[in-house]
CSV table of C-alpha atoms in Angstrom, one decimal:
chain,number,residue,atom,x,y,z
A,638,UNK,CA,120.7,74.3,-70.7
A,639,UNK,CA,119.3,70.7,-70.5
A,640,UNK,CA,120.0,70.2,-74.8
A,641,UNK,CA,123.1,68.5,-75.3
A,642,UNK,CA,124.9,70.6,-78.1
A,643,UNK,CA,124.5,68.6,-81.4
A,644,UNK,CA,127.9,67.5,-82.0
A,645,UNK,CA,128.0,66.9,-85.6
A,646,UNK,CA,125.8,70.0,-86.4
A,647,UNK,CA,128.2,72.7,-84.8
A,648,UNK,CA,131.3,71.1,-85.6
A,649,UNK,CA,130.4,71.6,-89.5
A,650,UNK,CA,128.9,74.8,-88.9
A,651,UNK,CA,131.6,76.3,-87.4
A,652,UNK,CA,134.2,74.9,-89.8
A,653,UNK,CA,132.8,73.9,-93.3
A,654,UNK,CA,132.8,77.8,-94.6
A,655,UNK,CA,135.9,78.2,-93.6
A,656,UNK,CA,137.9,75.7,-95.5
A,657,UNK,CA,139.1,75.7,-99.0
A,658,UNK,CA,137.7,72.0,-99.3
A,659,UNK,CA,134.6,71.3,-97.2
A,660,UNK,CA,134.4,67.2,-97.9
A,661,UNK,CA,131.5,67.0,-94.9
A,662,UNK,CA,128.6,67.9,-96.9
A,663,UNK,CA,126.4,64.6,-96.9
A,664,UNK,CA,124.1,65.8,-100.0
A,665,UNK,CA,124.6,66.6,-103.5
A,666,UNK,CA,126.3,69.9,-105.1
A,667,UNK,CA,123.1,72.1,-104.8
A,668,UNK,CA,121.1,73.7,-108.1
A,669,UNK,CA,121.1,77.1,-108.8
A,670,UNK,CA,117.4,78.8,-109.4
A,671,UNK,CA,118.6,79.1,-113.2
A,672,UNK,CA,119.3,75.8,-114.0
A,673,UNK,CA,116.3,74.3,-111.7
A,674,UNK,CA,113.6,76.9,-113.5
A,675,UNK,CA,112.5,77.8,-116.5
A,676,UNK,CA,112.1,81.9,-117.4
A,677,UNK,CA,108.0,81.2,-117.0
A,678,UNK,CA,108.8,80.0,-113.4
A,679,UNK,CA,111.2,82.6,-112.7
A,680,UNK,CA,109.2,84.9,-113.6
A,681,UNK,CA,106.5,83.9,-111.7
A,682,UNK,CA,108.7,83.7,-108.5
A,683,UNK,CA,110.0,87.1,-109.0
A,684,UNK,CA,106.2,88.3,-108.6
A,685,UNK,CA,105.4,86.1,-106.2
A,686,UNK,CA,103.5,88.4,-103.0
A,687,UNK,CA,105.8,87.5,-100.0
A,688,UNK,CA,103.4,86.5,-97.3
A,689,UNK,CA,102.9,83.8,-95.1
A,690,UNK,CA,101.0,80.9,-97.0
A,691,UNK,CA,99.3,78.5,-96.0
A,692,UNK,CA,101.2,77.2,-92.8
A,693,UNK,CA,101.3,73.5,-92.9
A,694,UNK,CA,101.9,73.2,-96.2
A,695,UNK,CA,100.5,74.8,-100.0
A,696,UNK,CA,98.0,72.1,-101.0
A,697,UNK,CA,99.7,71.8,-104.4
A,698,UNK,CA,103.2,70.4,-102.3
A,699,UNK,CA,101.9,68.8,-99.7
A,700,UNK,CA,99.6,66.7,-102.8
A,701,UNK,CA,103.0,66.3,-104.4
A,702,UNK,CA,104.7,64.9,-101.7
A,703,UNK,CA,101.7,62.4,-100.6
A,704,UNK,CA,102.5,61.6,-104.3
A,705,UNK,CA,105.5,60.1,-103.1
A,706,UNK,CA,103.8,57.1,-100.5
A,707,UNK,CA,101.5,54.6,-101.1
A,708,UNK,CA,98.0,54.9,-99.7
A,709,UNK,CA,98.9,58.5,-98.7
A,710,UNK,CA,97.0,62.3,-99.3
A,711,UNK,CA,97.7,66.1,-98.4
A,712,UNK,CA,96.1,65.6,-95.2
A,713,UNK,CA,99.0,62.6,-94.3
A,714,UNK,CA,101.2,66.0,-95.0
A,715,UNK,CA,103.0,68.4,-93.0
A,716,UNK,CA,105.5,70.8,-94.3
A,717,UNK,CA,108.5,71.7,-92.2
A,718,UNK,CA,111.5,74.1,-92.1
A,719,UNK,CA,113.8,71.4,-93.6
A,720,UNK,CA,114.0,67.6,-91.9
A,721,UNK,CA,115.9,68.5,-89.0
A,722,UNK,CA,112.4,70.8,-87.8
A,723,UNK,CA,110.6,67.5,-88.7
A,724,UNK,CA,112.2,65.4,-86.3
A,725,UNK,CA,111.9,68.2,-83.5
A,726,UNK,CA,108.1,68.6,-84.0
A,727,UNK,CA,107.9,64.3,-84.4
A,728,UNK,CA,109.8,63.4,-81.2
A,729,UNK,CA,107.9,66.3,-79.5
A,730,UNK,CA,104.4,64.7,-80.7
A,731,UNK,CA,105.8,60.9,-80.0
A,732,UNK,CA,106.9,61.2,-77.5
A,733,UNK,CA,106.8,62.0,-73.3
A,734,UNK,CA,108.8,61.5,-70.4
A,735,UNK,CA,110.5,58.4,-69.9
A,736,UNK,CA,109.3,56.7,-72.8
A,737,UNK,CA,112.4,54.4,-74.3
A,738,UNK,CA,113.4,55.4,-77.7
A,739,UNK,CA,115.9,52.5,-79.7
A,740,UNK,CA,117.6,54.2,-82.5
A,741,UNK,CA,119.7,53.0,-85.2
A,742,UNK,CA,123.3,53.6,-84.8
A,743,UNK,CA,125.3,54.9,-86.5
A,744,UNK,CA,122.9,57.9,-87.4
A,745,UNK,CA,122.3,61.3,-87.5
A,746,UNK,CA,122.2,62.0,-83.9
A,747,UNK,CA,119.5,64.6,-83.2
A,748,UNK,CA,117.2,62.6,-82.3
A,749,UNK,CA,119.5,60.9,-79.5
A,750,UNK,CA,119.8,64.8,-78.2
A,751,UNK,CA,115.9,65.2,-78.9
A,752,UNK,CA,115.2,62.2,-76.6
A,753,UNK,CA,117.7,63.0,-74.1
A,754,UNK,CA,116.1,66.8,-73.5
A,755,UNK,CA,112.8,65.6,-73.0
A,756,UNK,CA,113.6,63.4,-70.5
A,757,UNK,CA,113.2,59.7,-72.3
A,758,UNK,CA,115.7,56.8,-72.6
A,759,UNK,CA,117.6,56.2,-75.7
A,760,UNK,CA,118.9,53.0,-76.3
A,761,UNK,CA,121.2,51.7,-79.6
A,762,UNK,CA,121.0,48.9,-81.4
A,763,UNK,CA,123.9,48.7,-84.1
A,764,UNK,CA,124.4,48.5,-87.7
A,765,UNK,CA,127.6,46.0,-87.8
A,766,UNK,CA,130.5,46.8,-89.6
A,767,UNK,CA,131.5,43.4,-90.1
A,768,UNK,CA,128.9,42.2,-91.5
A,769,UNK,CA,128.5,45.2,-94.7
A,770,UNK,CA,126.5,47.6,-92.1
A,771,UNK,CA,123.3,44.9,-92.0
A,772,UNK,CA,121.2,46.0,-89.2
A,773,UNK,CA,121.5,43.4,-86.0
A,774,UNK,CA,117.6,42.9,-85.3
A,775,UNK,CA,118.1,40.3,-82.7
A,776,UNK,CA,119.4,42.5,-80.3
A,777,UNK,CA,116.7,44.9,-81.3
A,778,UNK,CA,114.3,42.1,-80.2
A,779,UNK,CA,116.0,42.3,-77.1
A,780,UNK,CA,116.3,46.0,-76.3
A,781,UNK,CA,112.6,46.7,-77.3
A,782,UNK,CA,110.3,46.7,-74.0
A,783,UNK,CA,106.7,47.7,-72.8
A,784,UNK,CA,108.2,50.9,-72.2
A,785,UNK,CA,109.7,51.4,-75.8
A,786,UNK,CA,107.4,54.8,-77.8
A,787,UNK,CA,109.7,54.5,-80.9
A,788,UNK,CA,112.0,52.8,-82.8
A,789,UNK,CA,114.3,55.3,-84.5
A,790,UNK,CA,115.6,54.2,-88.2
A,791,UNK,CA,117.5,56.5,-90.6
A,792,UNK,CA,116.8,55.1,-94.2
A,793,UNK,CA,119.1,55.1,-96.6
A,794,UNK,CA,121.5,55.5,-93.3
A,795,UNK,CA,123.8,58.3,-92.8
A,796,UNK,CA,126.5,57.8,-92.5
A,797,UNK,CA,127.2,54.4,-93.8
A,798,UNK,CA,124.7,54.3,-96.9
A,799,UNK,CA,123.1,51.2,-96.2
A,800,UNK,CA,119.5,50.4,-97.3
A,801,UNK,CA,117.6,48.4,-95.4
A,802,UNK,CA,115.8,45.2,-97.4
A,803,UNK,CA,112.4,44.6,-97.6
A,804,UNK,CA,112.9,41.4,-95.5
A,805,UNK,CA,114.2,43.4,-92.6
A,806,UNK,CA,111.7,46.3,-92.6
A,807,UNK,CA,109.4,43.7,-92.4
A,808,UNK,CA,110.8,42.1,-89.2
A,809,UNK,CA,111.2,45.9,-87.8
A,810,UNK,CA,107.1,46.2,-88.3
A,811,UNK,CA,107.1,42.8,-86.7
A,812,UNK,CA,109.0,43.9,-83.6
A,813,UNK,CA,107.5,47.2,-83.1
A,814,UNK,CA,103.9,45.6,-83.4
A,815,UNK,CA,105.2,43.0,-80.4
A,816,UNK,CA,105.3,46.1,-78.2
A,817,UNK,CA,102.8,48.2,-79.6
A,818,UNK,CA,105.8,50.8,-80.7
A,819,UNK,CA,106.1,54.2,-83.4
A,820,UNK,CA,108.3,53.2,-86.1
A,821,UNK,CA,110.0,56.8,-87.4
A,822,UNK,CA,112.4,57.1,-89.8
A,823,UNK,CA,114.1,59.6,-91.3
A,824,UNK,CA,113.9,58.5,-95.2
A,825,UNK,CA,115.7,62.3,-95.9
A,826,UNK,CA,117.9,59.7,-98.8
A,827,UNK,CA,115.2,58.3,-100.2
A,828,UNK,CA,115.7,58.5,-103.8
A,829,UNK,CA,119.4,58.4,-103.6
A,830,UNK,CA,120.4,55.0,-104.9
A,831,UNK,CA,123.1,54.1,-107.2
A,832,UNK,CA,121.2,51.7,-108.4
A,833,UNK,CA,118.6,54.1,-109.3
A,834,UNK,CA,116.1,52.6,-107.9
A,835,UNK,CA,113.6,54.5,-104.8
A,836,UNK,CA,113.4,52.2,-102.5
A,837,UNK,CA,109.9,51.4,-100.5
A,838,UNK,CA,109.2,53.7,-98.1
A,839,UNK,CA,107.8,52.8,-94.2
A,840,UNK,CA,104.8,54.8,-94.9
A,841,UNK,CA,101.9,52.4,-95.6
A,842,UNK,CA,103.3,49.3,-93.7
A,843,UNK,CA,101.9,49.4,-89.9
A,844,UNK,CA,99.4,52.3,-88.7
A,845,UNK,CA,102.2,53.5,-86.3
A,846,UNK,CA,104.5,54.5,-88.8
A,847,UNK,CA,105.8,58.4,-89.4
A,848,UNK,CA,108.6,59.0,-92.1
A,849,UNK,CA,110.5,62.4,-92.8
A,850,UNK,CA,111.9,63.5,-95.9
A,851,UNK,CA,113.2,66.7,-97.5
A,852,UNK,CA,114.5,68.3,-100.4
A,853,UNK,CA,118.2,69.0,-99.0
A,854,UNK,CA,120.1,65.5,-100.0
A,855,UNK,CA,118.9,63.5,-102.2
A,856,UNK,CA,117.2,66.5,-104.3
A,857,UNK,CA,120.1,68.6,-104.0
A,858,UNK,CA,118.3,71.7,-102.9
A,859,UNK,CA,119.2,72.9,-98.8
A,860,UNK,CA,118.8,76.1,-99.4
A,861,UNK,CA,115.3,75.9,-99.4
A,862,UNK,CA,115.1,74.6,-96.0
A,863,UNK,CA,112.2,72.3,-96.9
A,864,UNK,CA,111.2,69.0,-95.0
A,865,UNK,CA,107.9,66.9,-94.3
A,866,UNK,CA,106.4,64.5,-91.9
A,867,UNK,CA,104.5,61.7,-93.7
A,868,UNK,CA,101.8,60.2,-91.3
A,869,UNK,CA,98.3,58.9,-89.7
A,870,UNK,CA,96.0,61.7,-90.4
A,871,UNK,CA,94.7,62.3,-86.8
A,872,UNK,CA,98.8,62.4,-85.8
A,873,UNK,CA,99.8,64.5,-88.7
A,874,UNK,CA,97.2,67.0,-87.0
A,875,UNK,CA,99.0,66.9,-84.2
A,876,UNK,CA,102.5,67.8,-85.4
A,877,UNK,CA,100.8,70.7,-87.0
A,878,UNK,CA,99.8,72.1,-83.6
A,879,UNK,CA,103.6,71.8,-82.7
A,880,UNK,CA,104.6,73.3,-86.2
A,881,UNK,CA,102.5,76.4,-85.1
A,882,UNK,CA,105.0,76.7,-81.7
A,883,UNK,CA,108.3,76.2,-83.4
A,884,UNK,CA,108.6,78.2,-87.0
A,885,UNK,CA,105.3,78.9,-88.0
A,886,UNK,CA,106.1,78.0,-91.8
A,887,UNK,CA,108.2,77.2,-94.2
A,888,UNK,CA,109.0,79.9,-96.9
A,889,UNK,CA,106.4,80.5,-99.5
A,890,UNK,CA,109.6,80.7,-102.1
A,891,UNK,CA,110.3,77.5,-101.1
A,892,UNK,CA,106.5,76.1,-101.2
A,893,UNK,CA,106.6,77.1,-104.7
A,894,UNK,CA,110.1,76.1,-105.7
A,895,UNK,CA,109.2,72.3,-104.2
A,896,UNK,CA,106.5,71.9,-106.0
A,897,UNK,CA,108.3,72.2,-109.0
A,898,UNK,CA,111.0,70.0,-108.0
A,899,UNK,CA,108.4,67.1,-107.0
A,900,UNK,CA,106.2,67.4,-110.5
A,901,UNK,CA,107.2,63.6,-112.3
A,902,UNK,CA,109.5,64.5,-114.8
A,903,UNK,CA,111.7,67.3,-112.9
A,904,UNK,CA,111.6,64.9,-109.9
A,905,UNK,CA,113.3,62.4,-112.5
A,906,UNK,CA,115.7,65.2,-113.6
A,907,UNK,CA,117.1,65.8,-110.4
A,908,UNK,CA,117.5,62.0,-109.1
A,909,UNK,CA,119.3,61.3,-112.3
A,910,UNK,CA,121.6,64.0,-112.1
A,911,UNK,CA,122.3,63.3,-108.7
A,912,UNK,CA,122.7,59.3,-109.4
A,913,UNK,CA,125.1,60.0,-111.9
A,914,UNK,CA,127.0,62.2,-110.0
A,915,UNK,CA,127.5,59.1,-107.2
A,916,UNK,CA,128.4,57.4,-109.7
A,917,UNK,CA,131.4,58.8,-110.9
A,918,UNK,CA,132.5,60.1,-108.0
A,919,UNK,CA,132.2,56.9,-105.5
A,920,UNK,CA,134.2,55.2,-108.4
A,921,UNK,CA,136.8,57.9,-108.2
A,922,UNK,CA,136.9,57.9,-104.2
A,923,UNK,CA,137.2,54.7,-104.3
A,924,UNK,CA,140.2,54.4,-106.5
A,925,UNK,CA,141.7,57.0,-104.4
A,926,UNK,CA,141.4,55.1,-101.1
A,927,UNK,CA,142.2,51.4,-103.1
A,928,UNK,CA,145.8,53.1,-103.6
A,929,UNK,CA,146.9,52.7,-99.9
A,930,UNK,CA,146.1,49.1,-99.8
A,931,UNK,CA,144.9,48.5,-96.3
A,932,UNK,CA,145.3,51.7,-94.9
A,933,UNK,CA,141.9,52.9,-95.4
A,934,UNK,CA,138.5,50.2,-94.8
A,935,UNK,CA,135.1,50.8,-96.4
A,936,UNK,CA,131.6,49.2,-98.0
A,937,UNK,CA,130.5,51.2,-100.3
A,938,UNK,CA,127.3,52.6,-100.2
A,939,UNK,CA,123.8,51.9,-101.7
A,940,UNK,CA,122.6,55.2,-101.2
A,941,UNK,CA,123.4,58.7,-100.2
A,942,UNK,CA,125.8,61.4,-100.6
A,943,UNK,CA,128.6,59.7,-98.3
A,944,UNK,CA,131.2,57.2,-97.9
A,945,UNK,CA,132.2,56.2,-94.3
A,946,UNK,CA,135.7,55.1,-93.8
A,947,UNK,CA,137.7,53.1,-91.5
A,948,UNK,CA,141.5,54.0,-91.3
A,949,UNK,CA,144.3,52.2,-89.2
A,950,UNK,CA,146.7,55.5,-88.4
A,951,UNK,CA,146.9,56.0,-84.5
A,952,UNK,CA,145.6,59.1,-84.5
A,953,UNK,CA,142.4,60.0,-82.9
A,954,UNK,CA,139.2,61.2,-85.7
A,955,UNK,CA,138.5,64.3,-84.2
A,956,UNK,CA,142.7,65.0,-83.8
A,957,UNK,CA,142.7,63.8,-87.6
A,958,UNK,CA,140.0,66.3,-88.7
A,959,UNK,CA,141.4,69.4,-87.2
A,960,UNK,CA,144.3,68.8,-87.6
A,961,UNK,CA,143.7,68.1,-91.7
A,962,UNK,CA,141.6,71.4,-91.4
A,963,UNK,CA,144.3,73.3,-89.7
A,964,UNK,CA,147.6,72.2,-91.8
A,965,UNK,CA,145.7,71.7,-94.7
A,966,UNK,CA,142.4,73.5,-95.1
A,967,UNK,CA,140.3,70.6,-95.8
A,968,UNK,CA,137.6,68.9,-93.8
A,969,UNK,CA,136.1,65.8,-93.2
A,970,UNK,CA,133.9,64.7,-90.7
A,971,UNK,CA,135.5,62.8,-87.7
A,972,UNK,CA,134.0,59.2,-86.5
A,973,UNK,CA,133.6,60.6,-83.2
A,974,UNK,CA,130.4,62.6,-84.1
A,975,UNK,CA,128.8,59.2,-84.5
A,976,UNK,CA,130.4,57.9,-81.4
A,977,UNK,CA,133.0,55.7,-83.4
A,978,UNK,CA,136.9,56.4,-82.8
A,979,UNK,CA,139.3,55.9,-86.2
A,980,UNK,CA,136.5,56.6,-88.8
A,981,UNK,CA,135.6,59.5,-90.9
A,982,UNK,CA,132.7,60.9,-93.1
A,983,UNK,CA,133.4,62.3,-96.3
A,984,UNK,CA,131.0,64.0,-98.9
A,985,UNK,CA,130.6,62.1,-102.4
A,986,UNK,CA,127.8,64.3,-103.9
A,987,UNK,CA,129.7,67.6,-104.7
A,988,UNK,CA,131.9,67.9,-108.0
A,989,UNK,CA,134.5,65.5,-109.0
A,990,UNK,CA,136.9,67.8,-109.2
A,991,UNK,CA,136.8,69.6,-105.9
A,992,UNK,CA,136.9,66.0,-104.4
A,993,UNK,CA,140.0,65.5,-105.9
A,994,UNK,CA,141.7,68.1,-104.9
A,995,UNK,CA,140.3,68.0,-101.6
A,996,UNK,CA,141.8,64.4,-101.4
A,997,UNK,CA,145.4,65.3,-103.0
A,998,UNK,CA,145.3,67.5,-99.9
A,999,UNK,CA,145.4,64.9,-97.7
A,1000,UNK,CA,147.5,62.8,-99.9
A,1001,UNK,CA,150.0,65.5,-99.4
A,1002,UNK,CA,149.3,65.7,-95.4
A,1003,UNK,CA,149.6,61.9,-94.8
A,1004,UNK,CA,153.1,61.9,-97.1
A,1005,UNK,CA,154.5,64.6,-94.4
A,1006,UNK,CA,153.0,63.4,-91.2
A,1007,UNK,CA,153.2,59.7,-91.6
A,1008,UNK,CA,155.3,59.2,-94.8
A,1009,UNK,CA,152.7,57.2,-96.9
């Protein structure tokens, strides 16, 4: 197998069902179909004919989602099996053999995997800690080369939350254009600011940009395993050729269900629920963590469903994580998925009071193993 198994992937797969407190999940407690739809659209669903649709997309989402980015229409628009198919069916399209791809690190790390399988060159340059997560361009001025296809960006950033400015997307464009490079970026937390505010999108600012998105974080609906490229028309008619090699389609539940959750005003529905559930609980987490003075090290983030933490225990992250699971039945994410020793991830999207309880859990473990 020439794949590199997706660390962070299987590690929650195998474990998050299986605890009484999953504090992993980086989105937001998900909707039920009851309290997304009305009867009339339930009922429709329920007679809904179960074929295939239309397989890059129902023209009523994908005109929703252009909705979404400036200067864009349906035919900028492909539909995907969530955002993770997206970023398969991108790289795949991007990308050949020995092409350089710089990424953005820390970050989701499929595409790192991606790249790796199909024989290209992935390089990091760093979001620094010390410095509140701000992204350090000058060494991506340095690492980018005639060789470099992409530059890989995850906006808002998972797992640290940051969101880029409009001063250093610009400078990104600038430094992709200086080597004639694909800026991608996974926007899956667009929307998701405490501040309430969506932030501007890549789409619309160089004619070598592709974005992803999705309706599992910041809309607060995985289970419809619903994602999209955003891009030039001519390339968005390529990814559709690779769509039609990988799954075909997404759901035609889910093409109807979207569209729904994209019209204006239940689009506003959902990102203020979800805003106000950040909200509360980063102000709770954070009051948790405060209480150990400087035991635990954070920023707190602009956007997204996740808070990434430093801690000073000696104690390995992946050690800490199982054995929190184990002894304890909860589970956080260890730092090590994202290549960084002595941090963790945890979820601040689901209830408050799961959280909570989640936490006293490992209030009580840290009293017994290190007596704080």
């Amino acid at each position: 197998m020439n794949i590199p198994i997706f660390e962070l992937e299987r590690v929650q797969s195998l474990f998050e069902n299986t605890v009484d407190y999953n504090l992993t999940e980086s989105g937001f407690h998900p909707y039920t179909l009851n309290e997304l739809l009305d009867k009339q659209q339930i009922d429709t669903l329920t007679n809904t004919v179960l074929g295939y649709g239309q397989t890059n997309g129902s023209i009523p989402l994908r005109k929703r989602i252009s909705a979404l980015y400036n200067g864009a229409n349906e035919e900028n628009v492909l539909v995907t099996n969530g955002s993770s198919e997206a970023n398969f069916i991108a790289c795949h399209t991007l990308l050949e053999k020995g092409d350089e791809v710089v990424m953005m690190v820390p970050n989701y790390m499929q595409i790192w995997g991606i790249a790796e399988e199909m024989g290209c060159i992935p390089k990091a340059f760093q979001l620094l800690e010390e410095n509140n997560w701000k992204p350090d361009l000058e060494q991506l001025k340095k690492l980018v080369t005639s060789k470099t296809k992409m530059i890989a960006l995850c906006n808002p950033n998972n797992p640290t939350g940051y969101t880029l400015t409009k001063e250093e997307m610009k400078e990104i464009i600038t430094i992709a254009k200086s080597v004639d490079a694909w800026v991608y970026c996974d926007e899956v937390y667009r929307g998701a600011a405490l501040d309430g505010n969506v932030r501007q999108s890549f789409m619309g600012m160089y004619d070598k940009v592709m974005v992803n998105g999705g309706l599992s974080k910041a809309y607060a609906l995985p289970g419809l395993r619903l994602g999209w490229l955003v891009g030039p028309e001519k390339i968005i008619a390529d990814t559709w050729a690779y769509h039609d090699y990988t799954s075909i389609t997404a759901g035609i539940m889910s093409h109807y269900i979207g569209e729904i959750a994209l019209q204006p005003a239940k689009r506003l529905e959902i990102l203020n629920r979800n805003r106000t559930m950040l909200n509360e609980n980063l102000k709770a987490v954070k009051e948790w963590l405060n209480q150990y003075g400087d035991l635990f090290e954070y920023t707190a983030p602009q956007s997204g469903g996740m808070l990434f933490i430093k801690y000073n225990l000696e104690i390995n992250s992946t050690e800490l994580a199982e054995w929190l699971r184990k002894e304890k039945s909860v589970f956080i994410l260890a730092g090590d998925c994202y290549g960084m020793d002595y941090h963790f991830r945890i979820g601040i999207g689901e209830r408050k009071d799961y959280i909570l309880a989640g936490l006293e859990r490992i209030k009580q473990a840290l009293k017994e193993r290190f007596d704080i």
